[in-house]
Amino acid sequence: MNKKRLGKQKGRFLDSTALLEIQNLLANMPRRRDLLIEALHLIQDEFHFISAKHVVALAFEMKLSQAEVYEVATFYHHFDVIKEDQAPPPPLTVRVCESISCEMSGAKKLTEDLKKLFPIGSMS
């Protein structure tokens, strides 16, 4: 017989410090699913990245699954999502569009110029 464990948390465990940070950051913002992207922007703006512990805390606070919050955060290139073993990204991130229309407008040259101006670090 296969018994289900009721009340057992799935995924990563909730960090109380991260939860407090998220609660303070969201303050009086309604905890609605349609405001998830706005909440992610608040976290990105405050910390300059979104950590795994903040994903867990935001999911808990908004009563969403950790997978849903992670999927939304990683879908958009505007969010820098890092795992526990990753270092935070540099304080400034420059993104250059790589689409055909951007390339036709000089994106390749812009990328080359940026690499010359900022040789330190990795650019991709």
Tab-separated table of C-alpha atoms in Angstrom:
chain	number	residue	atom	x	y	z
A	1	MET	CA	0.000	0.000	0.000
A	2	ASN	CA	1.339	3.413	-0.979
A	3	LYS	CA	0.705	5.985	1.753
A	4	LYS	CA	0.975	9.678	0.988
A	5	ARG	CA	2.760	11.911	3.463
A	6	LEU	CA	0.462	14.771	4.283
A	7	GLY	CA	1.906	18.101	5.317
A	8	LYS	CA	5.395	17.255	4.077
A	9	GLN	CA	7.076	20.148	2.250
A	10	LYS	CA	8.368	19.394	-1.229
A	11	GLY	CA	11.395	21.092	-2.742
A	12	ARG	CA	13.760	23.401	-0.889
A	13	PHE	CA	13.190	24.380	2.722
A	14	LEU	CA	11.993	27.815	3.740
A	15	ASP	CA	14.673	30.155	5.108
A	16	SER	CA	13.205	32.395	7.835
A	17	THR	CA	15.542	35.299	7.015
A	18	ALA	CA	14.607	35.162	3.325
A	19	LEU	CA	10.916	35.017	4.234
A	20	LEU	CA	11.245	38.132	6.395
A	21	GLU	CA	13.106	39.924	3.584
A	22	ILE	CA	10.343	39.026	1.118
A	23	GLN	CA	7.578	40.041	3.521
A	24	ASN	CA	9.249	43.410	4.134
A	25	LEU	CA	9.883	43.927	0.440
A	26	LEU	CA	6.327	43.128	-0.600
A	27	ALA	CA	4.905	45.094	2.355
A	28	ASN	CA	1.281	45.878	1.485
A	29	MET	CA	1.402	44.419	-2.017
A	30	PRO	CA	-1.467	41.965	-2.549
A	31	ARG	CA	-0.304	38.349	-2.717
A	32	ARG	CA	-1.937	37.554	-6.056
A	33	ARG	CA	-0.622	35.264	-8.769
A	34	ASP	CA	-1.000	37.969	-11.424
A	35	LEU	CA	1.489	40.129	-9.474
A	36	LEU	CA	4.255	37.499	-9.482
A	37	ILE	CA	6.366	39.302	-12.098
A	38	GLU	CA	6.084	42.584	-10.185
A	39	ALA	CA	7.224	40.788	-7.011
A	40	LEU	CA	10.182	39.278	-8.883
A	41	HIS	CA	11.136	42.748	-10.145
A	42	LEU	CA	11.116	44.035	-6.549
A	43	ILE	CA	13.481	41.249	-5.481
A	44	GLN	CA	15.771	41.798	-8.491
A	45	ASP	CA	15.846	45.560	-7.853
A	46	GLU	CA	16.598	45.157	-4.141
A	47	PHE	CA	19.231	42.389	-4.244
A	48	HIS	CA	20.404	42.643	-7.914
A	49	PHE	CA	19.606	38.929	-8.339
A	50	ILE	CA	17.039	36.346	-7.243
A	51	SER	CA	18.445	33.604	-5.030
A	52	ALA	CA	17.003	30.126	-4.588
A	53	LYS	CA	16.053	30.979	-0.996
A	54	HIS	CA	14.089	34.011	-2.229
A	55	VAL	CA	12.283	31.837	-4.785
A	56	VAL	CA	11.204	29.512	-1.962
A	57	ALA	CA	10.157	32.409	0.297
A	58	LEU	CA	8.220	34.148	-2.482
A	59	ALA	CA	6.444	30.909	-3.384
A	60	PHE	CA	5.466	30.419	0.266
A	61	GLU	CA	4.329	34.024	0.688
A	62	MET	CA	2.260	34.043	-2.520
A	63	LYS	CA	0.955	30.492	-1.971
A	64	LEU	CA	2.395	29.283	-5.280
A	65	SER	CA	4.561	26.283	-6.064
A	66	GLN	CA	8.312	26.755	-6.029
A	67	ALA	CA	8.394	25.360	-9.562
A	68	GLU	CA	5.986	28.007	-10.850
A	69	VAL	CA	7.960	30.883	-9.319
A	70	TYR	CA	11.248	29.439	-10.612
A	71	GLU	CA	9.843	28.897	-14.119
A	72	VAL	CA	8.561	32.472	-14.367
A	73	ALA	CA	11.810	33.910	-12.973
A	74	THR	CA	14.004	31.937	-15.378
A	75	PHE	CA	11.776	32.538	-18.409
A	76	TYR	CA	12.518	36.263	-18.471
A	77	HIS	CA	16.064	37.433	-19.235
A	78	HIS	CA	15.621	40.472	-16.968
A	79	PHE	CA	16.008	38.321	-13.858
A	80	ASP	CA	19.347	36.939	-12.643
A	81	VAL	CA	18.407	33.717	-10.837
A	82	ILE	CA	21.239	32.056	-8.916
A	83	LYS	CA	21.492	28.698	-7.188
A	84	GLU	CA	22.951	28.141	-3.719
A	85	ASP	CA	26.408	27.287	-5.052
A	86	GLN	CA	26.619	30.210	-7.486
A	87	ALA	CA	28.221	33.582	-6.831
A	88	PRO	CA	26.032	36.657	-7.284
A	89	PRO	CA	26.321	38.319	-10.684
A	90	PRO	CA	28.328	41.533	-11.108
A	91	PRO	CA	26.516	44.719	-10.052
A	92	LEU	CA	26.039	45.789	-13.673
A	93	THR	CA	24.741	43.535	-16.407
A	94	VAL	CA	24.679	44.637	-20.036
A	95	ARG	CA	22.547	42.605	-22.410
A	96	VAL	CA	22.706	43.006	-26.173
A	97	CYS	CA	19.873	41.708	-28.324
A	98	GLU	CA	20.958	38.879	-30.634
A	99	SER	CA	17.948	38.705	-32.958
A	100	ILE	CA	18.277	39.122	-36.718
A	101	SER	CA	16.819	42.640	-36.638
A	102	CYS	CA	19.230	43.677	-33.858
A	103	GLU	CA	22.152	42.159	-35.726
A	104	MET	CA	21.142	44.109	-38.836
A	105	SER	CA	21.132	47.259	-36.684
A	106	GLY	CA	24.700	46.733	-35.472
A	107	ALA	CA	24.400	44.467	-32.420
A	108	LYS	CA	27.506	42.486	-33.385
A	109	LYS	CA	29.672	45.618	-33.564
A	110	LEU	CA	28.158	46.886	-30.314
A	111	THR	CA	29.086	43.607	-28.600
A	112	GLU	CA	32.652	43.830	-29.939
A	113	ASP	CA	32.943	47.456	-28.770
A	114	LEU	CA	31.646	46.535	-25.313
A	115	LYS	CA	34.190	43.718	-25.035
A	116	LYS	CA	36.964	46.211	-25.807
A	117	LEU	CA	35.643	48.734	-23.277
A	118	PHE	CA	35.025	46.164	-20.529
A	119	PRO	CA	37.604	43.373	-20.950
A	120	ILE	CA	37.305	42.173	-17.343
A	121	GLY	CA	34.821	39.389	-16.664
A	122	SER	CA	32.952	37.230	-19.083
A	123	MET	CA	30.620	38.481	-21.745
A	124	SER	CA	28.283	36.166	-23.557
